[in-house]
Amino acid sequence: MKRLLLLLTVAATLSAAELYRVAGVLVDSETGSPIANASLALSPGGESRGELVTSAGSDGRFGFDAPRGKFTLSAVVAGRSEKFGLTSPFAGMGCAVITGPDQDTAHLVFRWYRPVVIAGRVLDDQGEPVERARVQLLYSGVVGGRSRITPLTDAWTDDRGDYRIWWVSGATYYLVVTAQPWYGNNGLARLGQTQAPVAYATVYYPGTTDIARAAPLTVPSGGEAHADFTLTAVAAATITVNCDNDAAGEASATQRRGGMTARVIAEGIGGTETVVSQPPVFRCPFTVNGVLPGRYLLRLSNTGTANPLVAQQWIDVGAGDMAVSLSLHPPASVRGNVTLKSGGARPGGTLVVHLSREAGNTSVSMAVGTDGGFSVPRIEPGKYRVFVSGAGYYAETIRAGDTALPDGVVNIEDGVESRLNIVASNESGRLKGYATRDDQPVANMLVVLVPRDPASGYPNQPFQTDSDGSFDWPPTRAGDYLLFAVDDPTVAWADPQTVRPYLSQAKSIRIEPGKVTEERVPVQAAAR
Amino acid sequence: MRGVWIFLLLTGWCSAQEDGYVLAGSVVNARTGEPVKQALVTAFRFAARGDAGDGAAARPFRGAVPAPPFTVSALTDASGAFRFTGLTAGTYNLSAQKPHFTHQPTERALVRLESSGKEDVRVELSPLGTIEGKITDQRGQPASSVAVLVMQTSIVDGSRQTSVARSVWTDDRGMFRAWDIAPGRYLIRASGRGGNTSTYMSDDVPSSNGGFDGFVPAYFGGPTADSATPIVMEPGTEARADIGVIVQPAYKVRGTIANFGPGGVDFALLSGEENVGTGRVVFSRTSGAFEMLEVVNGSYTLRAAQGGKTVAEIPILVQGADVEGLRMTLAEAVQIPVNVRIVGQPTEQEKESEDGDLALSPPGFCMVTLHGGLGSGWSPVMLGLRQVGVDPAGGSPVLPGRYRVGVSCNGAYLVSAAMGTTDLLANPWITVSPGAAPATIEVVAHHGGGTISGAIKLDQEPTGKNLYVLAVPRVSTREPALVPAFEQIGRQFSFDSLAPGDYTLYGFSSDQVEYRNPEFLRGLTGGESVHVDEGASATVTITRLVQ
């Protein structure tokens, strides 16, 4: 069914009412068989306004007549939407469809990655179902150009202990199961002998409580995997937390104003963090019940007050109860300023400073004020990569205090105010061109731009070539680069080790400020 | 005497096997009689009697036992059995709990350990039910991510009301499961692909979110709530409810809201009185732009409301294309003025209470309440407590919709209620239109009235239940009244401030009495007739129950 009304409106506003055919077939990525009756949308510039919608036939074929332009093509099958041009389920860039007089967009093969089902049952060691167990799925693969393990989604078990994850794509995953016994913190008292509260030890696929023996589960597109788990209740410790300094008085005053958060954090797979307990805190000292033996980071903070306080400490919990003392202090923070290399007036748009945590997925962004200053009043300690964005600016030099940060990574320590001085430049140029094989442009190739000087701190830039084999980067920092193309978009383009083998055949290019550079780069086979 | 005393002392020693009594038994499923394993049994002992000061000398047992309140608990084993040993004499409150059961109160909840233990205590747990089903489309394909509402219907204030008990989603097979469902009467509704308003803070237009097809909400058994098949759940019922939906192409409705304030904006897509929107709306706080997804062909009223105080409505027609460019301006919800007059003389009783220290309420007052409407769930809108005079503000703001006007008076009986030319006693339903200036609700009540009191006396006593009495006036424009007859006070009841006239009284075993349904009233038989005059008191005995 076509949206003729919209089509005519669009056509009428063009002086040359040329329409180009965008057509093809929607197929299953594993079997190649056509998928019937899906809805497809062609969105100009990826926006929903002005999109054209059609239905594929029972043979999987679809077609649009679209004006000249750059479009995002997406398909919806059983309520699930995917973009055209994915070469693997999580290669998120997709491939834009570019229509025009010399483009063949009428023979597209739209590969649909069928979601998988991961299901199973969680029981305790008495054979009883465990309700509300959390089955956490961690994706193992390349995210943001780096090979890492990233928490992706959760499912919860029902009254029979059954869980079913049906909304993810075929990939390699780790599964982590946590739950609390429903009777656990009652403390089964028996005539004055109080048993310790019980908790379930975290279980990792394929069924071990030892994180070192956690193994990945690979599920192909459209496949089904079954994973059952057994949870065993074990005696757990009670931790009493004291606050041992004057700040405790302030902390107690704070909690009366309504907010102290305590978290017991265990190290998860692949450097992720798992919060094992987040007890309500009403005063200091307080207790945390049901903590299993292990090593944890205990973190305390007050929230939303003018006087922020934090404390954190690594603790080793054994079988018995223990007491911990925390010293509350002001949190780590960042203060800095951005000066423009050109020294000119501040640009109209807002400059934004981003601090992206190396381990894990979090980042903090702060707008830069008109005086060039920015501050992050509280931030969790760790290593962060510093970026600048807005109005085509990038960070040319970054200093923490007096020390230059050549790789753009700052180490933010607990309780310390880090000072950052950033010189931002908008000396950028445009780079566009084609990835070629036998001198012909090839769609869906990964093109990578690597700064020649590894100490520049500027990250590698990726691009997945569009339907006409082209790449076209947004304004990029001027300088010398190595440019290469590889036929596998899942290559970890941000990792120097992974990229090194391709550099010998890469093309040396220079991006000049204010200029547009055009290049053609041959495609290399990915190292397998 | 001495010989006897020693004998008793020896007996006391023999039964104290291990320094105390034994309390043991098993937990069973109240419906099937089967044992329940891994149930948590708790025995709570109140402070034991005779525990003044040092109790050791008063006890014939070895070892001091704690005197203050005392709790012991344990999980039942594979045969559902539990066993507590070494307990002192006293009264224990025994209870059991386990997920997916409710505890059924029984007379054996209190166990007395005096001269011996108890070994055969039976604790019943009443299982909760489950409702499972599959949603398919007209091609037999499973419909995934569908929000399924389990709605409990019960009779509140004489009319059938529905509230959402549970909300679950279908998976890739179109299957859903709702568990821990308490006994009651339920409707199951397939409401569209799950979602809610997502608010974001940027200038960008939301990117394509799919939503190219959708379906009109449908119930188990029929397309509307009235035609739906109710599911009656008993303890442990495992019900099945499959629903077929008709998937059609769906479109988007886009527009902007001009004057929203802080806080969220609620959107509803109304077809008649029902909200048929799926709830998937994207709203930008920067620009006020909104996009409602998954709207199938039809004629609707689109409503945006904020905080129940401001509202905008616009009729829309979706016919094969997206609807664009709507402009909505939030306006104050409607204020309905109320004027209450109470005529006649305050009674002696009321005059006393006016002078007395404990006068908690003015002598004779009436409250006007609007029931129904959307957006505020099903909680009634109270229009204020007025004795006399005009209240131009009229209490809470009222969102547009259809309401039943209810007037309840204390220490007075209703003579007339009108809104403009509408006689609210003949027809209590009103429609509130957006932006309208509604007429004042004029209420006239009369101090005093008559009283009917009495008791329910039956041949066979139903156990542990409170009973209810319905008084139905002969004059059909007057409302019936339902009052409880509590067991603790010997099943006595009384109706106060009744308008003088004839009434028929009926006894019921529950409060689920649909007295606002004229058909229900017409079908009642076997009541007691009584006449009451102004200022007089009539007495009635009810000897049988209806239903």
mmCIF file of N, CA, C and O in Angstrom, chain A residues 203-257:
data_model
loop_
_atom_site.group_PDB
_atom_site.id
_atom_site.type_symbol
_atom_site.label_atom_id
_atom_site.label_comp_id
_atom_site.label_asym_id
_atom_site.label_seq_id
_atom_site.Cartn_x
_atom_site.Cartn_y
_atom_site.Cartn_z
ATOM 1 N N VAL A 203 24.855 -17.119 39.369
ATOM 2 C CA VAL A 203 25.207 -18.263 38.516
ATOM 3 C C VAL A 203 25.460 -17.761 37.098
ATOM 4 O O VAL A 203 24.710 -16.927 36.578
ATOM 5 N N TYR A 204 26.503 -18.260 36.488
ATOM 6 C CA TYR A 204 26.878 -17.869 35.127
ATOM 7 C C TYR A 204 26.649 -19.051 34.196
ATOM 8 O O TYR A 204 26.884 -20.208 34.570
ATOM 9 N N TYR A 205 26.218 -18.787 32.961
ATOM 10 C CA TYR A 205 26.118 -19.853 31.961
ATOM 11 C C TYR A 205 27.480 -20.467 31.796
ATOM 12 O O TYR A 205 28.484 -19.740 31.742
ATOM 13 N N PRO A 206 27.630 -21.794 31.712
ATOM 14 C CA PRO A 206 26.563 -22.787 31.585
ATOM 15 C C PRO A 206 25.999 -23.321 32.900
ATOM 16 O O PRO A 206 25.215 -24.243 32.885
ATOM 17 N N GLY A 207 26.405 -22.738 34.032
ATOM 18 C CA GLY A 207 25.831 -23.227 35.288
ATOM 19 C C GLY A 207 26.857 -23.265 36.390
ATOM 20 O O GLY A 207 26.862 -24.179 37.209
ATOM 21 N N THR A 208 27.737 -22.255 36.449
ATOM 22 C CA THR A 208 28.776 -22.227 37.463
ATOM 23 C C THR A 208 28.671 -20.960 38.287
ATOM 24 O O THR A 208 28.220 -19.926 37.798
ATOM 25 N N THR A 209 29.076 -21.056 39.556
ATOM 26 C CA THR A 209 29.107 -19.844 40.378
ATOM 27 C C THR A 209 30.498 -19.215 40.337
ATOM 28 O O THR A 209 30.718 -18.168 40.940
ATOM 29 N N ASP A 210 31.425 -19.833 39.604
ATOM 30 C CA ASP A 210 32.786 -19.311 39.500
ATOM 31 C C ASP A 210 32.878 -18.461 38.236
ATOM 32 O O ASP A 210 32.791 -18.983 37.119
ATOM 33 N N ILE A 211 33.071 -17.152 38.417
ATOM 34 C CA ILE A 211 33.039 -16.248 37.266
ATOM 35 C C ILE A 211 34.137 -16.591 36.257
ATOM 36 O O ILE A 211 33.980 -16.373 35.048
ATOM 37 N N ALA A 212 35.229 -17.184 36.721
ATOM 38 C CA ALA A 212 36.310 -17.533 35.795
ATOM 39 C C ALA A 212 35.891 -18.649 34.849
ATOM 40 O O ALA A 212 36.485 -18.830 33.786
ATOM 41 N N ARG A 213 34.864 -19.409 35.225
ATOM 42 C CA ARG A 213 34.425 -20.519 34.376
ATOM 43 C C ARG A 213 33.179 -20.155 33.577
ATOM 44 O O ARG A 213 32.573 -21.018 32.951
ATOM 45 N N ALA A 214 32.796 -18.887 33.589
ATOM 46 C CA ALA A 214 31.654 -18.469 32.771
ATOM 47 C C ALA A 214 32.024 -18.635 31.312
ATOM 48 O O ALA A 214 33.115 -18.270 30.887
ATOM 49 N N ALA A 215 31.130 -19.215 30.532
ATOM 50 C CA ALA A 215 31.416 -19.468 29.124
ATOM 51 C C ALA A 215 30.374 -18.763 28.265
ATOM 52 O O ALA A 215 29.240 -18.596 28.678
ATOM 53 N N PRO A 216 30.764 -18.355 27.061
ATOM 54 C CA PRO A 216 29.786 -17.681 26.200
ATOM 55 C C PRO A 216 28.869 -18.673 25.515
ATOM 56 O O PRO A 216 29.181 -19.852 25.386
ATOM 57 N N LEU A 217 27.726 -18.142 25.084
ATOM 58 C CA LEU A 217 26.722 -18.920 24.363
ATOM 59 C C LEU A 217 26.533 -18.246 23.013
ATOM 60 O O LEU A 217 26.187 -17.073 22.950
ATOM 61 N N THR A 218 26.790 -18.970 21.917
ATOM 62 C CA THR A 218 26.627 -18.379 20.595
ATOM 63 C C THR A 218 25.357 -18.916 19.972
ATOM 64 O O THR A 218 25.148 -20.126 19.900
ATOM 65 N N VAL A 219 24.491 -18.012 19.530
ATOM 66 C CA VAL A 219 23.219 -18.410 18.937
ATOM 67 C C VAL A 219 23.148 -17.833 17.528
ATOM 68 O O VAL A 219 23.268 -16.606 17.374
ATOM 69 N N PRO A 220 22.969 -18.654 16.484
ATOM 70 C CA PRO A 220 22.901 -18.096 15.129
ATOM 71 C C PRO A 220 21.557 -17.405 14.915
ATOM 72 O O PRO A 220 20.588 -17.678 15.630
ATOM 73 N N SER A 221 21.504 -16.512 13.914
ATOM 74 C CA SER A 221 20.255 -15.800 13.595
ATOM 75 C C SER A 221 19.110 -16.778 13.455
ATOM 76 O O SER A 221 19.242 -17.785 12.777
ATOM 77 N N GLY A 222 17.989 -16.470 14.078
ATOM 78 C CA GLY A 222 16.814 -17.321 13.960
ATOM 79 C C GLY A 222 16.886 -18.580 14.798
ATOM 80 O O GLY A 222 15.971 -19.397 14.753
ATOM 81 N N GLY A 223 17.960 -18.746 15.580
ATOM 82 C CA GLY A 223 18.099 -19.986 16.337
ATOM 83 C C GLY A 223 17.421 -19.930 17.699
ATOM 84 O O GLY A 223 16.919 -18.902 18.119
ATOM 85 N N GLU A 224 17.417 -21.067 18.366
ATOM 86 C CA GLU A 224 16.848 -21.146 19.708
ATOM 87 C C GLU A 224 17.853 -21.794 20.628
ATOM 88 O O GLU A 224 18.458 -22.804 20.262
ATOM 89 N N ALA A 225 18.035 -21.240 21.798
ATOM 90 C CA ALA A 225 18.929 -21.839 22.783
ATOM 91 C C ALA A 225 18.158 -22.027 24.074
ATOM 92 O O ALA A 225 17.299 -21.229 24.428
ATOM 93 N N HIS A 226 18.492 -23.108 24.766
ATOM 94 C CA HIS A 226 17.818 -23.404 26.011
ATOM 95 C C HIS A 226 18.853 -23.439 27.120
ATOM 96 O O HIS A 226 19.878 -24.091 26.982
ATOM 97 N N ALA A 227 18.606 -22.712 28.195
ATOM 98 C CA ALA A 227 19.569 -22.698 29.302
ATOM 99 C C ALA A 227 18.812 -22.679 30.612
ATOM 100 O O ALA A 227 18.145 -21.700 30.938
ATOM 101 N N ASP A 228 18.912 -23.796 31.356
ATOM 102 C CA ASP A 228 18.292 -23.875 32.686
ATOM 103 C C ASP A 228 19.350 -23.591 33.739
ATOM 104 O O ASP A 228 20.540 -23.816 33.523
ATOM 105 N N PHE A 229 18.919 -23.098 34.869
ATOM 106 C CA PHE A 229 19.852 -22.785 35.944
ATOM 107 C C PHE A 229 19.303 -23.281 37.276
ATOM 108 O O PHE A 229 18.086 -23.290 37.481
ATOM 109 N N THR A 230 20.221 -23.656 38.172
ATOM 110 C CA THR A 230 19.839 -24.040 39.530
ATOM 111 C C THR A 230 20.519 -23.088 40.499
ATOM 112 O O THR A 230 21.733 -22.886 40.433
ATOM 113 N N LEU A 231 19.728 -22.494 41.376
ATOM 114 C CA LEU A 231 20.283 -21.573 42.359
ATOM 115 C C LEU A 231 20.292 -22.251 43.730
ATOM 116 O O LEU A 231 19.316 -22.886 44.111
ATOM 117 N N THR A 232 21.388 -22.073 44.449
ATOM 118 C CA THR A 232 21.510 -22.666 45.774
ATOM 119 C C THR A 232 21.579 -21.557 46.802
ATOM 120 O O THR A 232 22.366 -20.623 46.659
ATOM 121 N N ALA A 233 20.721 -21.678 47.823
ATOM 122 C CA ALA A 233 20.742 -20.686 48.896
ATOM 123 C C ALA A 233 21.889 -21.003 49.831
ATOM 124 O O ALA A 233 22.042 -22.132 50.283
ATOM 125 N N VAL A 234 22.717 -20.004 50.104
ATOM 126 C CA VAL A 234 23.824 -20.195 51.044
ATOM 127 C C VAL A 234 23.756 -19.109 52.096
ATOM 128 O O VAL A 234 23.170 -18.047 51.868
ATOM 129 N N ALA A 235 24.359 -19.407 53.240
ATOM 130 C CA ALA A 235 24.364 -18.422 54.316
ATOM 131 C C ALA A 235 25.106 -17.191 53.846
ATOM 132 O O ALA A 235 26.135 -17.266 53.190
ATOM 133 N N ALA A 236 24.572 -16.072 54.167
ATOM 134 C CA ALA A 236 25.153 -14.815 53.711
ATOM 135 C C ALA A 236 25.455 -13.949 54.921
ATOM 136 O O ALA A 236 24.881 -14.135 55.988
ATOM 137 N N ALA A 237 26.351 -13.015 54.724
ATOM 138 C CA ALA A 237 26.809 -12.196 55.844
ATOM 139 C C ALA A 237 26.012 -10.915 55.942
ATOM 140 O O ALA A 237 25.387 -10.462 54.982
ATOM 141 N N THR A 238 26.053 -10.345 57.133
ATOM 142 C CA THR A 238 25.501 -9.020 57.352
ATOM 143 C C THR A 238 26.666 -8.068 57.547
ATOM 144 O O THR A 238 27.571 -8.350 58.325
ATOM 145 N N ILE A 239 26.661 -6.982 56.815
ATOM 146 C CA ILE A 239 27.745 -5.998 56.929
ATOM 147 C C ILE A 239 27.195 -4.791 57.657
ATOM 148 O O ILE A 239 26.155 -4.243 57.260
ATOM 149 N N THR A 240 27.870 -4.380 58.703
ATOM 150 C CA THR A 240 27.499 -3.150 59.397
ATOM 151 C C THR A 240 28.434 -2.055 58.924
ATOM 152 O O THR A 240 29.653 -2.221 58.952
ATOM 153 N N VAL A 241 27.877 -0.972 58.447
ATOM 154 C CA VAL A 241 28.685 0.118 57.907
ATOM 155 C C VAL A 241 28.614 1.301 58.849
ATOM 156 O O VAL A 241 27.526 1.782 59.168
ATOM 157 N N ASN A 242 29.791 1.759 59.295
ATOM 158 C CA ASN A 242 29.872 2.960 60.128
ATOM 159 C C ASN A 242 30.454 4.105 59.313
ATOM 160 O O ASN A 242 31.245 3.891 58.397
ATOM 161 N N CYS A 243 30.058 5.308 59.668
ATOM 162 C CA CYS A 243 30.677 6.479 59.051
ATOM 163 C C CYS A 243 31.515 7.144 60.134
ATOM 164 O O CYS A 243 30.994 7.528 61.182
ATOM 165 N N ASP A 244 32.794 7.219 59.913
ATOM 166 C CA ASP A 244 33.672 7.495 61.057
ATOM 167 C C ASP A 244 34.254 8.884 61.094
ATOM 168 O O ASP A 244 35.352 9.072 61.571
ATOM 169 N N ASN A 245 33.582 9.864 60.570
ATOM 170 C CA ASN A 245 34.169 11.197 60.701
ATOM 171 C C ASN A 245 33.062 12.233 60.872
ATOM 172 O O ASN A 245 31.892 11.916 60.902
ATOM 173 N N ASP A 246 33.465 13.470 60.961
ATOM 174 C CA ASP A 246 32.501 14.548 61.188
ATOM 175 C C ASP A 246 31.460 14.607 60.096
ATOM 176 O O ASP A 246 30.344 15.053 60.303
ATOM 177 N N ALA A 247 31.864 14.147 58.933
ATOM 178 C CA ALA A 247 30.908 14.186 57.827
ATOM 179 C C ALA A 247 29.692 13.324 58.117
ATOM 180 O O ALA A 247 28.667 13.462 57.491
ATOM 181 N N ALA A 248 29.858 12.418 59.103
ATOM 182 C CA ALA A 248 28.716 11.566 59.449
ATOM 183 C C ALA A 248 27.547 12.400 59.941
ATOM 184 O O ALA A 248 26.399 12.125 59.645
ATOM 185 N N GLY A 249 27.878 13.441 60.683
ATOM 186 C CA GLY A 249 26.807 14.308 61.162
ATOM 187 C C GLY A 249 26.100 14.945 59.982
ATOM 188 O O GLY A 249 24.873 14.991 59.905
ATOM 189 N N GLU A 250 26.885 15.408 59.051
ATOM 190 C CA GLU A 250 26.314 16.005 57.842
ATOM 191 C C GLU A 250 25.523 14.958 57.080
ATOM 192 O O GLU A 250 24.470 15.222 56.536
ATOM 193 N N ALA A 251 26.078 13.731 57.066
ATOM 194 C CA ALA A 251 25.390 12.658 56.337
ATOM 195 C C ALA A 251 24.039 12.389 56.963
ATOM 196 O O ALA A 251 23.051 12.200 56.271
ATOM 197 N N SER A 252 23.998 12.365 58.299
ATOM 198 C CA SER A 252 22.714 12.103 58.944
ATOM 199 C C SER A 252 21.741 13.219 58.652
ATOM 200 O O SER A 252 20.566 12.987 58.431
ATOM 201 N N ALA A 253 22.269 14.440 58.641
ATOM 202 C CA ALA A 253 21.388 15.557 58.297
ATOM 203 C C ALA A 253 20.903 15.398 56.870
ATOM 204 O O ALA A 253 19.758 15.654 56.559
ATOM 205 N N THR A 254 21.784 14.932 56.023
ATOM 206 C CA THR A 254 21.422 14.752 54.616
ATOM 207 C C THR A 254 20.312 13.728 54.461
ATOM 208 O O THR A 254 19.385 13.916 53.708
ATOM 209 N N GLN A 255 20.474 12.614 55.200
ATOM 210 C CA GLN A 255 19.485 11.561 54.977
ATOM 211 C C GLN A 255 18.127 12.010 55.453
ATOM 212 O O GLN A 255 17.111 11.593 54.953
ATOM 213 N N ARG A 256 18.108 12.921 56.400
ATOM 214 C CA ARG A 256 16.807 13.448 56.808
ATOM 215 C C ARG A 256 16.204 14.258 55.690
ATOM 216 O O ARG A 256 14.997 14.335 55.541
ATOM 217 N N ARG A 257 17.044 14.884 54.883
ATOM 218 C CA ARG A 257 16.505 15.632 53.749
ATOM 219 C C ARG A 257 16.221 14.702 52.589
ATOM 220 O O ARG A 257 15.861 15.114 51.535
#
